Amino acid sequence: MDTLIEEKVINQKKKKRILIGCVVIAMLIATAWLIRYYFKPSLTTADFTTAKVETGIIENTINATGEVLPEFEEIIASPISASIKDVLMDAGNKVNKGQSILTLDKTITQTAYEKLRFQMESKENEIRKLKLDLEKSFFDIKSNNSIKQLRISNLKDAVSSAKRLLNAGGGTKEDVERAQLDLKVAELEKLQLENEIKSKQQTMKIEIREAEISLAIQRSDLDALKRKLDLAEVVATRQGVITWVNKNIGASINEGEALVRIADLSGFKVAGSMSDSMLEKVNNHMAAIIRVGDKLLRGAIVNISPAVNNGIISFDIQLNDKSNATLRPNQKVDVFLITNTRNGVLRIANGAAFNGSNLQEVFVVKNGIAERRTVKTGLSNFDYIEIVSGLKEGDEVITSDMASYKNVKKITIGN
């Protein structure tokens, strides 16, 4: 009898434990349901930004950096070694053609100019002396040649007389031979003198020519030095704005060293640069977009530097609107080079929600719910991303960063 009572009590306790377990499980399920119901993910419209899918044009771009420079900038360099005497105008001043900017101390160059001028005068005197010597020598040799000719004529008469005497029996054969020998010697001496005349004339003409060449070189050097002295009056060669001037009064300046930069601020260009890893994608006449603040300007690459410096390539961009009011010298800008363009494609404004991969998950907002959706993207730039699949025109997509909701499929949107 006692055994039956114990079994009955044990069964009752077992049923009680099972009942309590079921109640606890039911309470946990109910609690989880309540938590999900009352604490499900939600956002307000102020927490995110959205954009609608639309049809339009999209340009695929690669990023670069740029600096706005004057389209034309002239560097005035010192034509001589000198020192800065006075600075008449400062950077930022507008200048007109012919207006003086600074003055140089030209004392050393002026002294060299006077010295060279005296050397040239000395060379001119030397040439005149050589010409006089040539004339005197030519006159002396010509006189000697005339004397030789008279002697030859006399010796010819002596030969004729010796022959007549020999024929008349009043002379000897030896007298005739002696007279003939004297005549031959005189003719050889005359020939020798004529050769000396030609040689002397040629030698002196060469000496004069060498002196004249030396004089011409000195004259050219003097003219060049005169031009440098004239250029040492540092004046503007064109209208523009001074962007830089060496204001170190008294400083020694070497020949060729920059003194002034004058820019024509009526037009600008952009000097761009980017990593040389993109070199194969860059080419002349490539279209470019330049972002200056919140304004976009367009242009094209007109020159690519053949040199690579520290892994960076450089290029120049000619702007379509090179006189735009937003442009300033040495202004840093963002450059976007267009590698591809497509018309009539689905696109959406670029934002933090897009991470650059072709397959991405975004949230589409509809009827107060943001629902996760997988989309395939194509071309992209700083403004838009091409939508290949997963969205249709008119879909509203959250474009702000949603990384904290990566495990959520739906989000309730509140006001």
CSV table of C-alpha atoms in Angstrom, one decimal, residues 65 135-136:
chain,number,residue,atom,x,y,z
A,65,THR,CA,44.9,65.5,-57.9
A,135,GLU,CA,101.1,97.1,-98.6
A,136,LYS,CA,104.7,98.1,-97.7
